[in-house]
Coordinates of C-alpha atoms in Angstrom, one line a residue:
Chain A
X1 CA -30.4 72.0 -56.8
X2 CA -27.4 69.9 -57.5
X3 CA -25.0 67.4 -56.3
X4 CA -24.9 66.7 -52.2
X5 CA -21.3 66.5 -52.2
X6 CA -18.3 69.7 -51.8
X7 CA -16.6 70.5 -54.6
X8 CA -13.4 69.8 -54.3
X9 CA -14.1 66.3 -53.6
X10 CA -16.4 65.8 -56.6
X11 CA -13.6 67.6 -58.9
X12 CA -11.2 65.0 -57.5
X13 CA -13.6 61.9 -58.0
X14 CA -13.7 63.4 -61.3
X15 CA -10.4 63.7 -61.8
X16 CA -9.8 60.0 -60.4
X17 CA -12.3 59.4 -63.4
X18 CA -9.4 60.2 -65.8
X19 CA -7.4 58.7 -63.7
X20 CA -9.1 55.3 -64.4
X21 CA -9.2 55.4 -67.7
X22 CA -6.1 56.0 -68.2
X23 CA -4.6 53.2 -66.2
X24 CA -6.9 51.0 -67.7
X25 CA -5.4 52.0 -71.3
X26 CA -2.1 50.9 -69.8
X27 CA -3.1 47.7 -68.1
X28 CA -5.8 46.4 -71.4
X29 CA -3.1 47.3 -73.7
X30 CA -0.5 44.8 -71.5
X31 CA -3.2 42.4 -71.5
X32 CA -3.9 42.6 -75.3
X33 CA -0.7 42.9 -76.1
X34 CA 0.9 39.7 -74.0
X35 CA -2.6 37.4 -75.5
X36 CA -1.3 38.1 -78.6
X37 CA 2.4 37.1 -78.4
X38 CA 3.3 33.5 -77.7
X39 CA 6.2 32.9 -75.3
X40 CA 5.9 36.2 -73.0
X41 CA 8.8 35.7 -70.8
X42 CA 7.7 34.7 -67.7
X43 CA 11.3 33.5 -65.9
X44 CA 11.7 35.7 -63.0
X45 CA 15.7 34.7 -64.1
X46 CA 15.0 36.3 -67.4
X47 CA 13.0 39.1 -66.2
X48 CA 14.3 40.3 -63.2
X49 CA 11.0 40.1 -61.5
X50 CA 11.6 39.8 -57.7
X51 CA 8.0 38.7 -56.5
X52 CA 9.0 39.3 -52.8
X53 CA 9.7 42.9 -54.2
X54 CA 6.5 43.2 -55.4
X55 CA 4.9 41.7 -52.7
X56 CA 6.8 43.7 -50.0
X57 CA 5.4 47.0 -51.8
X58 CA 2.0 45.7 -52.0
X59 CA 2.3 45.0 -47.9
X60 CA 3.7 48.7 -47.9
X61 CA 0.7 50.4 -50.4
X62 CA -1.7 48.7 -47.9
X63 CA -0.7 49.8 -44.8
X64 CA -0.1 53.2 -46.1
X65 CA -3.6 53.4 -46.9
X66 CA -4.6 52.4 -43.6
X67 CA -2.7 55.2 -41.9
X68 CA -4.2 57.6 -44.0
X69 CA -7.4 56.4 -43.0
X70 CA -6.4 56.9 -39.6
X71 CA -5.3 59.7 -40.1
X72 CA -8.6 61.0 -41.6
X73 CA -10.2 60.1 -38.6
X74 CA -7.8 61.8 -36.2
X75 CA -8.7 65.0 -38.1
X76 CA -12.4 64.5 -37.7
X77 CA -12.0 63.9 -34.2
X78 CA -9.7 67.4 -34.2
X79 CA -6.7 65.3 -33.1
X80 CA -4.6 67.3 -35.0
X81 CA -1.3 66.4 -33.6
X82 CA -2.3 62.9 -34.3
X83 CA -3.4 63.0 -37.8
X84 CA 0.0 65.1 -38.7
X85 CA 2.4 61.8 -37.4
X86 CA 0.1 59.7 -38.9
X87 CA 0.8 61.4 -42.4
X88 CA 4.6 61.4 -41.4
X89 CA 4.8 57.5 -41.3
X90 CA 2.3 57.3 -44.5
X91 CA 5.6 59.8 -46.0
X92 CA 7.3 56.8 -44.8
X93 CA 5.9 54.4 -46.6
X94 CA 6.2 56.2 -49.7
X95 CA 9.6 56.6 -49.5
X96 CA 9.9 53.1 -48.6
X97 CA 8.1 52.1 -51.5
X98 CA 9.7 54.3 -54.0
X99 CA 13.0 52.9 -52.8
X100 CA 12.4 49.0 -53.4
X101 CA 10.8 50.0 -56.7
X102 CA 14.7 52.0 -57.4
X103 CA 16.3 48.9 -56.3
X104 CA 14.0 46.7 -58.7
X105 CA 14.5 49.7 -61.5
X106 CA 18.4 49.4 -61.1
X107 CA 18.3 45.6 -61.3
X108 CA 16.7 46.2 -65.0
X109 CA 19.4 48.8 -65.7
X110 CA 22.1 46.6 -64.5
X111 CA 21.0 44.0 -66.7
X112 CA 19.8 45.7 -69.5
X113 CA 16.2 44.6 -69.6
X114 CA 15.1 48.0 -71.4
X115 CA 13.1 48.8 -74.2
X116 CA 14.9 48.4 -77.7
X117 CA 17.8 46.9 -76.0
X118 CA 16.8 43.0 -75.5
X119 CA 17.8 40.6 -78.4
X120 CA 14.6 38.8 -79.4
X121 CA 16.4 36.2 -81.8
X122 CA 19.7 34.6 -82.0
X123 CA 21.0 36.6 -84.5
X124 CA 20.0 40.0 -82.7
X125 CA 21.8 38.5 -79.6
X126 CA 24.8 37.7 -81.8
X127 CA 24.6 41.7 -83.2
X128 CA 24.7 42.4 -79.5
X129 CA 27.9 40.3 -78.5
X130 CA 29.6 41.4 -81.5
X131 CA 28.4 45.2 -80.4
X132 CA 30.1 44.8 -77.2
X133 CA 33.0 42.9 -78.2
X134 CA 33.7 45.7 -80.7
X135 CA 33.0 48.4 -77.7
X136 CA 35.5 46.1 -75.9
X137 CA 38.5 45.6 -78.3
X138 CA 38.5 49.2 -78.3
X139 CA 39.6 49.1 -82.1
X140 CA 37.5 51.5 -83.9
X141 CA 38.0 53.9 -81.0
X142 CA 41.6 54.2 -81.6
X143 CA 41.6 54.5 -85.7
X144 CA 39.2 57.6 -84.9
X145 CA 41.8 59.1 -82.7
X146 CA 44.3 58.1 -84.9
X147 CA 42.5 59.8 -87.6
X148 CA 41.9 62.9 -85.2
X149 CA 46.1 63.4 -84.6
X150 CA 46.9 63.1 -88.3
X151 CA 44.4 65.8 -89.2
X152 CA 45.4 67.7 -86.2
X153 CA 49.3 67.1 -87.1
X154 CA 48.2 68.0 -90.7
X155 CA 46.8 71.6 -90.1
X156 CA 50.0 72.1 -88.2
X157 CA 48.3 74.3 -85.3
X158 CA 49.7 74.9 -81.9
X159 CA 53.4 75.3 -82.6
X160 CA 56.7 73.1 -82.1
X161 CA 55.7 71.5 -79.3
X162 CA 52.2 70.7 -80.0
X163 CA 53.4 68.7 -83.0
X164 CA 55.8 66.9 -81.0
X165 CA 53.1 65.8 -78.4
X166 CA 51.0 65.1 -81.2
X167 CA 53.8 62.6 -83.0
X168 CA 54.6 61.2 -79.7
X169 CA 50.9 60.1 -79.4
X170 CA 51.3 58.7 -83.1
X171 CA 54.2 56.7 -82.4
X172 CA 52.3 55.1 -79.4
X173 CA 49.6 54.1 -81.7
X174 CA 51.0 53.2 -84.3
X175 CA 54.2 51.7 -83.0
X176 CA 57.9 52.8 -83.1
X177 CA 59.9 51.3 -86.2
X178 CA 63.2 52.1 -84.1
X179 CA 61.6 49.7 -80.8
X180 CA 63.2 46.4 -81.1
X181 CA 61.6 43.3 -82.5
X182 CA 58.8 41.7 -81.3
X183 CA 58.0 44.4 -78.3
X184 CA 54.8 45.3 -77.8
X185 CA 56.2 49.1 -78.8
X186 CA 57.1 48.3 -82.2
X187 CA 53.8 46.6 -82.9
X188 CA 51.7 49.7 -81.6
X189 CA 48.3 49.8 -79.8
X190 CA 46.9 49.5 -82.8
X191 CA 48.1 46.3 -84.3
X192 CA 47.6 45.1 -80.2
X193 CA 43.9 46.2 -80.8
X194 CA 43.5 44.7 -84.2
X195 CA 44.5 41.2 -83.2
X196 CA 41.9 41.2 -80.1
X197 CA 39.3 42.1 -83.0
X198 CA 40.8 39.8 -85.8
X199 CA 40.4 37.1 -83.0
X200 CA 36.6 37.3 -82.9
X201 CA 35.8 38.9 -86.2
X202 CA 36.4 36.1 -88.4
X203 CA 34.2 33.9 -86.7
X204 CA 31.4 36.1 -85.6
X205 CA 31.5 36.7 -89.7
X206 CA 30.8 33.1 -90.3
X207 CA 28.7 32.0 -87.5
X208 CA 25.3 31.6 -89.4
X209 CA 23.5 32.9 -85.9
X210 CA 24.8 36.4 -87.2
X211 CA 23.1 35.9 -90.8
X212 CA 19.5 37.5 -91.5
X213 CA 17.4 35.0 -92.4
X214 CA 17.8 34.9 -96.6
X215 CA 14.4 35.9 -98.6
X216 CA 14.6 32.1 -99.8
X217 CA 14.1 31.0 -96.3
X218 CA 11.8 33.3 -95.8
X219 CA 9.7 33.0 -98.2
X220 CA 10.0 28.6 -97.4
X221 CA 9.3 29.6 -93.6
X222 CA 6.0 31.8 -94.9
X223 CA 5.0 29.0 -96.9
X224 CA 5.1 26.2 -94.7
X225 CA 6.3 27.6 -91.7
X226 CA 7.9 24.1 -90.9
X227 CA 11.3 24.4 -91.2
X228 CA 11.7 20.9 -92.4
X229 CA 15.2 21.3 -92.0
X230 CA 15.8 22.4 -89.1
X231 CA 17.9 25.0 -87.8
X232 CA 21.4 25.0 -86.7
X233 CA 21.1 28.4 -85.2
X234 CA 20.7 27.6 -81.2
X235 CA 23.8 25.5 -81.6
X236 CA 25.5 28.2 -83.4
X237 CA 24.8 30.1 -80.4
X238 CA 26.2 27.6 -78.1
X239 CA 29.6 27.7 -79.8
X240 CA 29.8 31.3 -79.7
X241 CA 29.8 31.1 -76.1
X242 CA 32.1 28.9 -75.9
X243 CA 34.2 30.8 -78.5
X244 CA 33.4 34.2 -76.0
X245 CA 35.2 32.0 -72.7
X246 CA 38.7 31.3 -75.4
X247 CA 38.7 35.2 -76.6
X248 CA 39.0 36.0 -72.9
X249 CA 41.2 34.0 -71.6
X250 CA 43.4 35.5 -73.9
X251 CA 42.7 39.0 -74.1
X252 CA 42.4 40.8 -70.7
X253 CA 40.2 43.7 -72.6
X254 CA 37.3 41.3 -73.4
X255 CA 37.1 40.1 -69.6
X256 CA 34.1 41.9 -68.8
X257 CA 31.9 41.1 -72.3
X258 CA 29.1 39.2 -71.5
X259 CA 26.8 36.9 -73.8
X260 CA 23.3 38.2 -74.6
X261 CA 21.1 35.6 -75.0
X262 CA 17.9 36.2 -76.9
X263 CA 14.6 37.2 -74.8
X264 CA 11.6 36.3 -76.7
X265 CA 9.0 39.8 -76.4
X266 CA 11.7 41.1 -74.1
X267 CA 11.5 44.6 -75.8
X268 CA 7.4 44.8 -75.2
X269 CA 7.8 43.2 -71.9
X270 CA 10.6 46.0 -71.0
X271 CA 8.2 48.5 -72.4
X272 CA 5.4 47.8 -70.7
X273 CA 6.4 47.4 -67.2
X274 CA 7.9 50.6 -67.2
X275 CA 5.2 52.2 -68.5
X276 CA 2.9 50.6 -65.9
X277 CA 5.2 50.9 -63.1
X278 CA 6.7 54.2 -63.8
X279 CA 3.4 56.1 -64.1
X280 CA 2.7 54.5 -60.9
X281 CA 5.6 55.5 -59.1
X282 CA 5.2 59.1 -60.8
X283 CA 1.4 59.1 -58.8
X284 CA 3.2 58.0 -55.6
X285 CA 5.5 61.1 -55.9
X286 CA 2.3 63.6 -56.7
X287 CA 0.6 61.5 -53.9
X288 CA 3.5 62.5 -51.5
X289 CA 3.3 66.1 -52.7
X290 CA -0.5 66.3 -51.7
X291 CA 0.4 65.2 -48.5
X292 CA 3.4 67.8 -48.2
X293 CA 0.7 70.4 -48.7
X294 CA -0.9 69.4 -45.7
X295 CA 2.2 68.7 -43.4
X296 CA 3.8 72.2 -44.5
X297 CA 1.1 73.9 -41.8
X298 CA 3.2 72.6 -39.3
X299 CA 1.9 72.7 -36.1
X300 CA -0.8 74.9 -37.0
X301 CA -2.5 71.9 -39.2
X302 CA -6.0 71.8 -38.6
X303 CA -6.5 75.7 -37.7
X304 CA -8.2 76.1 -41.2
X305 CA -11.3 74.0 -42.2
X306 CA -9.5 73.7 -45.6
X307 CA -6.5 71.1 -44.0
X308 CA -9.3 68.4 -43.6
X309 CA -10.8 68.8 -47.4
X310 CA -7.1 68.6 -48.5
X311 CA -5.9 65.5 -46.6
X312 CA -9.3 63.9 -47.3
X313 CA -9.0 65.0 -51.4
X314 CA -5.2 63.6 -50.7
X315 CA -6.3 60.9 -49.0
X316 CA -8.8 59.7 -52.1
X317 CA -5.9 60.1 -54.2
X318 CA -3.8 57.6 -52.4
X319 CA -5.8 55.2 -52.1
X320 CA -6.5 55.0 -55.8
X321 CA -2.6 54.7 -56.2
X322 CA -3.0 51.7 -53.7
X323 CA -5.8 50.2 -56.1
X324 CA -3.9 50.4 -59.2
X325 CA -0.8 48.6 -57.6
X326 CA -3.6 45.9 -56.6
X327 CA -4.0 45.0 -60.2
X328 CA -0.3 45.7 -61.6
X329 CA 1.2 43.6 -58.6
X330 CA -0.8 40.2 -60.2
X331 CA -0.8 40.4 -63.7
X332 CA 3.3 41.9 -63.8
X333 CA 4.5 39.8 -60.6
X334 CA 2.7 37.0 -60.7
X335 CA 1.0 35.9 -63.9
Chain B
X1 CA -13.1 59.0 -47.1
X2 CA -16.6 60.5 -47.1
X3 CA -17.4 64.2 -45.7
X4 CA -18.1 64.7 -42.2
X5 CA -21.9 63.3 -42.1
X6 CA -21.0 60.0 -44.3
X7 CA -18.0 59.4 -41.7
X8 CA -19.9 60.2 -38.2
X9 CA -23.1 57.9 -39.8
X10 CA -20.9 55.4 -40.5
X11 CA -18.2 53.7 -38.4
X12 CA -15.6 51.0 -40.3
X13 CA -13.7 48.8 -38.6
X14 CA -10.6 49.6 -40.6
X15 CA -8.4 47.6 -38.9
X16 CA -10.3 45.1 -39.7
X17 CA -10.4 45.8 -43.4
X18 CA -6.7 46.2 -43.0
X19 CA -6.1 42.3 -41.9
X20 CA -8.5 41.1 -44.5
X21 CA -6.3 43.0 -47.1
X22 CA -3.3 41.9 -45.1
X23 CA -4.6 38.1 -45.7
X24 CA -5.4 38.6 -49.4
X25 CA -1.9 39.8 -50.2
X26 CA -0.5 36.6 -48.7
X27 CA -3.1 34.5 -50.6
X28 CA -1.8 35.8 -53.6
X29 CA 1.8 34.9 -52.7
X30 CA 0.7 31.7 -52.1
X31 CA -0.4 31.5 -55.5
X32 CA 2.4 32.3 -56.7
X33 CA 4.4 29.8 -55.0
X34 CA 1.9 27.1 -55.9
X35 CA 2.2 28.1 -59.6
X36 CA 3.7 24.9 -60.7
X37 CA 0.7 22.6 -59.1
X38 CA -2.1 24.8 -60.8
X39 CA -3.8 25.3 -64.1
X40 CA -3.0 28.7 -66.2
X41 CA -6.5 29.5 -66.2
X42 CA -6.7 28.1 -62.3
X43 CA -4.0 30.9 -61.6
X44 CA -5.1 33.7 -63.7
X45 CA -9.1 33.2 -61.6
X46 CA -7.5 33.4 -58.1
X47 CA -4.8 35.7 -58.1
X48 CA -7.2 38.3 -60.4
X49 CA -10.4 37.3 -58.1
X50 CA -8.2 38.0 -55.3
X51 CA -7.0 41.6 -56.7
X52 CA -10.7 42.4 -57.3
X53 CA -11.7 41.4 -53.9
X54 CA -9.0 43.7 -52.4
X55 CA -9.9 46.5 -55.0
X56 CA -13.7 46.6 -53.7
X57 CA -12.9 46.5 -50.0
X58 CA -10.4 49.8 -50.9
X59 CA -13.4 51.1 -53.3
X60 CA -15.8 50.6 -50.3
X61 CA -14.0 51.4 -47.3
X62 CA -10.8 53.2 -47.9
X63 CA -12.8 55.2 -50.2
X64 CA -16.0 55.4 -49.0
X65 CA -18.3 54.6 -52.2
X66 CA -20.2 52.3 -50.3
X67 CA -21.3 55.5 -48.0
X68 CA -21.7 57.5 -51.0
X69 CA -24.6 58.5 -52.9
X70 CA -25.9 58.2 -56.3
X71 CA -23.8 60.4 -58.1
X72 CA -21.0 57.9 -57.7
X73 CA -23.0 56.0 -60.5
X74 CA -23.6 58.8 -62.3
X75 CA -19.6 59.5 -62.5
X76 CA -17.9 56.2 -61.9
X77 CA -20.0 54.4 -64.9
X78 CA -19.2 55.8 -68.1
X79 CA -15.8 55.6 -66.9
X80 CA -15.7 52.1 -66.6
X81 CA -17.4 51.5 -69.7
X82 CA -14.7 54.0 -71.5
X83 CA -12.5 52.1 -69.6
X84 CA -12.8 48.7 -71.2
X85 CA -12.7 50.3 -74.8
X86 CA -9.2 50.2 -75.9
X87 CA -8.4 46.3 -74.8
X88 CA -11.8 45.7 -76.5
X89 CA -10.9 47.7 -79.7
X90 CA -7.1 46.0 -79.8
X91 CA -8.1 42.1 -78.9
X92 CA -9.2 41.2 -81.9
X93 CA -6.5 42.7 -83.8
X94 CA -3.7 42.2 -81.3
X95 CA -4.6 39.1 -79.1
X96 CA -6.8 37.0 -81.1
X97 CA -6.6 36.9 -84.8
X98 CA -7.5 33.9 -87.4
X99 CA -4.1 34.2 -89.2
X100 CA -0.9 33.0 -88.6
X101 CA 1.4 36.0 -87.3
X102 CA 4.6 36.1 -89.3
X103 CA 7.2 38.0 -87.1
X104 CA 11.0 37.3 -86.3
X105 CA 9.8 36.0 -82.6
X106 CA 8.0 33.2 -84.7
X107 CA 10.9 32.2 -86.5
X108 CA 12.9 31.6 -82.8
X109 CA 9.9 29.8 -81.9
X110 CA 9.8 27.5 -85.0
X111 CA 13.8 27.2 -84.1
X112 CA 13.4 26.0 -81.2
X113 CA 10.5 23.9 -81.9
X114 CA 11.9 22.1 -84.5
X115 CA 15.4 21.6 -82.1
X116 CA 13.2 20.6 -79.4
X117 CA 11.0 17.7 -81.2
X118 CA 11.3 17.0 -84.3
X119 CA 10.5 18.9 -87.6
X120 CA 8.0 15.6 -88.6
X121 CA 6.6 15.4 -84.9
X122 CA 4.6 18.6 -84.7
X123 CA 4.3 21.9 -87.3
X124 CA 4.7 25.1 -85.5
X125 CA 1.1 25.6 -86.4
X126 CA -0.1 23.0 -84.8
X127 CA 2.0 23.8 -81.9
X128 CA 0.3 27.3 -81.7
X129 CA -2.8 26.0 -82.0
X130 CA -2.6 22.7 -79.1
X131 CA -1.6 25.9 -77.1
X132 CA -4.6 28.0 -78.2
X133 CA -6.6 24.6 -77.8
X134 CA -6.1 24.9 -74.4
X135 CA -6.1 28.5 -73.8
X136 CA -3.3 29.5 -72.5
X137 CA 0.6 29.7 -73.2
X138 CA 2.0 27.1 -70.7
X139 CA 3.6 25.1 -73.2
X140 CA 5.2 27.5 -75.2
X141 CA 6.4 28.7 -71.9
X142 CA 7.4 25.9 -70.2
X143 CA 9.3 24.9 -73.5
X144 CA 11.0 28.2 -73.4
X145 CA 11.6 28.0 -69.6
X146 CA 13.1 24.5 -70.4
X147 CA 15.5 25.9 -72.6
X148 CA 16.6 28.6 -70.5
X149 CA 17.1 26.3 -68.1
X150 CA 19.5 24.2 -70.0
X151 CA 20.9 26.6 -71.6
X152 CA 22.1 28.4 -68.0
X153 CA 23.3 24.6 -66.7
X154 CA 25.8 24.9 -69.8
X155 CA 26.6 28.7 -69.7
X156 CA 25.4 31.3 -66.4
X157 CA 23.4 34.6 -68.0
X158 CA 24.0 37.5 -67.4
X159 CA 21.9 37.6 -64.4
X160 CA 23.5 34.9 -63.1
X161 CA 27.3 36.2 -63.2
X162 CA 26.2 39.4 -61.7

């Protein structure tokens, strides 16, 4: 006595049991977690959620699914040759798939929507902007190498001409005393680079955006969380950006620094789509190796009773793939 | 899919099934676009009755459960119920708790609260709860929308310059 169903099919409804339940940890813990914090961001301009992207892979799940089906049937019917193009355009799809979720993926790279790396208050944007702007000037990158020739020039390694190339670095640096007045090779890279950084520095210092909030206010804001007072933080903010658009119109090197403006739960946001949507595009790649299996026969697919149970186990799997992008597609695209 | 008895017994139109999903899909995108003309709670009931609906004609017919017999209780039941434990163990810690959650996010909100309407007008407490009152977000994100908005009119994001 026992269950009226083959083996491998109840081990994968088992394993599709897991399957569940693990998802489901995933997709309660978004839900919990976005109940729970006030002013999600929702802006697909913030976010970088393309809804036709999401849409267009739903479409392509879907039809996927169908052409497995069909090609299920073809099998049963011993159409062999039939149900082995069939899994070639469900391939297809996958790839397709895969490839508007990269183009999505890239969109959050380009932009930096990742987790641990989206300012969440003004002064964490500010940290940011002064983080790049220091990246850009380029400053602190130079000391170290300056730093790095005189200890090198110091030890006295590598012979006479070594220490000349080493100097001649030096002198580039920190500028030749013998370079007539006023050139850019009497100043030195350095004292170039310091004046791009003095430009910002002294204002990014003041600008009360860049300020922790003090334990006073703290404390006042735990109390009464009213802030009776106001804050003049957002319009801190503002000036810095306009401050940004003066630093690079006059130096070149800051051209390409860009503002980070504060995204409110950006971080858990970040973190939870791609742990939603990458585990999901991980079971669309196991989901194409499953079907691999089956088109590796060739043209001898079908010979062996086996090639059904696979693509039908295979099958099963896909189409709980297709069932989890059913729920992600609403409450990360949509809601 | 179903083994060989379960499929000959049982024909599905599956094209059929197909369309109907088809239709669904764009149902959903047409809530999406008609976001702004509904309720939160409007939104959240059609586009996750219309993910359910899709999920059981899969379940059924992709899948076969309907053709199945009763060990797909026997399996598929204390999974769901497992399922449901770990959103049902984190809500009341996570999603809805009694006390005011002090965290830096708070303080932006207050910020912009207090820029946005007055310090005298409305508390931020008060603001969270009219939102809770009405059980949903909307105005804490339309508010924060809002001042995206403006905020991009004056200076393009990121995004925007790309």
């Amino acid at each position: 006595m026992g269950v009226a169903v083959p083996h491998g099919k109840l081990g994968m409804w088992l394993f599709l049991g897991t399957e569940i339940m693990f998802f489901s940890a995933f997709i309660g813990s978004y839900i919990v977690l976005r109940l729970g914090s006030p002013g999600w961001p929702t802006d697909p301009e913030v976010t970088h959620i393309r809804i036709w992207a999401g849409g267009l892979n739903t479409f392509v799940l879907i039809l996927s699914s169908y052409i497995v089906v069909l090609a299920h049937e073809a099998m049963a019917n011993r159409q062999f040759l039939k149900a082995r193009n069939f899994l070639w355009i469900t391939m297809g799809f996958a790839c397709l798939f895969l490839s508007i979720k990269s183009y999505e993926y890239y969109g959050k790279f380009d932009h930096d929507i990742l987790p641990g790396r989206i300012p969440e208050t003004h002064q964490q944007a500010c940290q940011k902007l002064i983080g790049r702007l220091e990246a850009a000037s380029g400053f602190l990158a130079l000391e170290d190498e300056k730093n790095t020739l005189e200890r090198a020039l110091a030890d006295g390694k590598g012979g006479e001409s070594a220490e000349k190339a080493l100097k001649a670095k030096l002198l580039k640096i920190n500028g030749d005393p013998d370079a007539p007045e006023g050139t850019p090779e009497r100043a030195g890279e350095l004292t170039r680079r310091k004046a791009i950084r003095e430009s910002y520095q002294g204002f990014m210092d003041q600008v009360s955006v860049n300020r922790a909030i003090s334990a006073e206010g703290q404390e006042k804001a735990e109390k009464l969380f009213h802030m009776v007072e106001g804050s003049p933080k957002t319009k801190d903010h503002e000036k810095v950006v306009g401050k940004l658009e003066e630093w690079q119109g006059k130096h070149p090197e800051l051209k390409n620094v860009q503002i980070a403006h504060p995204i409110l739960y950006g971080n858990l946001f970040a973190s939870t789509y791609f742990l939603m949507t990458g585990f999901h595009a991980l079971h669309v790649i196991v989901g194409m190796i499953l079907f691999s299996l089956v088109l590796a026969k060739g043209s001898r697919i079908g010979q062996n009773p086996d090639d059904a149970v696979v693509l039908e186990n295979a099958g099963l799997y896909w189409h709980f793939v297709d069932l989890v992008w059913i729920f992600l597609f609403p409450l990360v695209y949509i809601l | 899919m179903s083994d060989e008895h379960a499929h000959d017994a049982h024909h599905v139109n599956y094209t059929g099934i197909f369309v109907l999903l088809c239709i669904c899909t764009a149902l959903s995108i047409v809530f999406d676009v008609g976001k702004p003309y509904l309720s939160r709670a409007a939104l959240l009931i059609l586009v996750l009755g219309v993910a359910t609906t899709k999920a059981t004609f899969v379940l059924l017919y992709f899948m076969h459960i309907k053709f199945e017999t009763g060990w797909k209780y026997v399996l598929l039941a204390p999974t769901m119920v497992l399922a449901c434990c770990v959103p049902f163990a984190l809500a009341p810690d996570i999603a809805y708790h009694y006390y005011e959650v002090i965290v830096p996010q708070s303080y932006v909100m207050a910020e912009e609260h207090v820029e946005g309407h007055g310090a005298a007008a409305h508390s931020p407490v008060e603001h969270k709860a009219e939102s809770d009152t009405h059980g949903d977000h909307q105005h804490d994100d339309k508010h924060a929308v809002k001042k995206a908005d403006d905020h991009k009119a004056a200076h393009p994001t990121t995004t925007e310059k790309k």
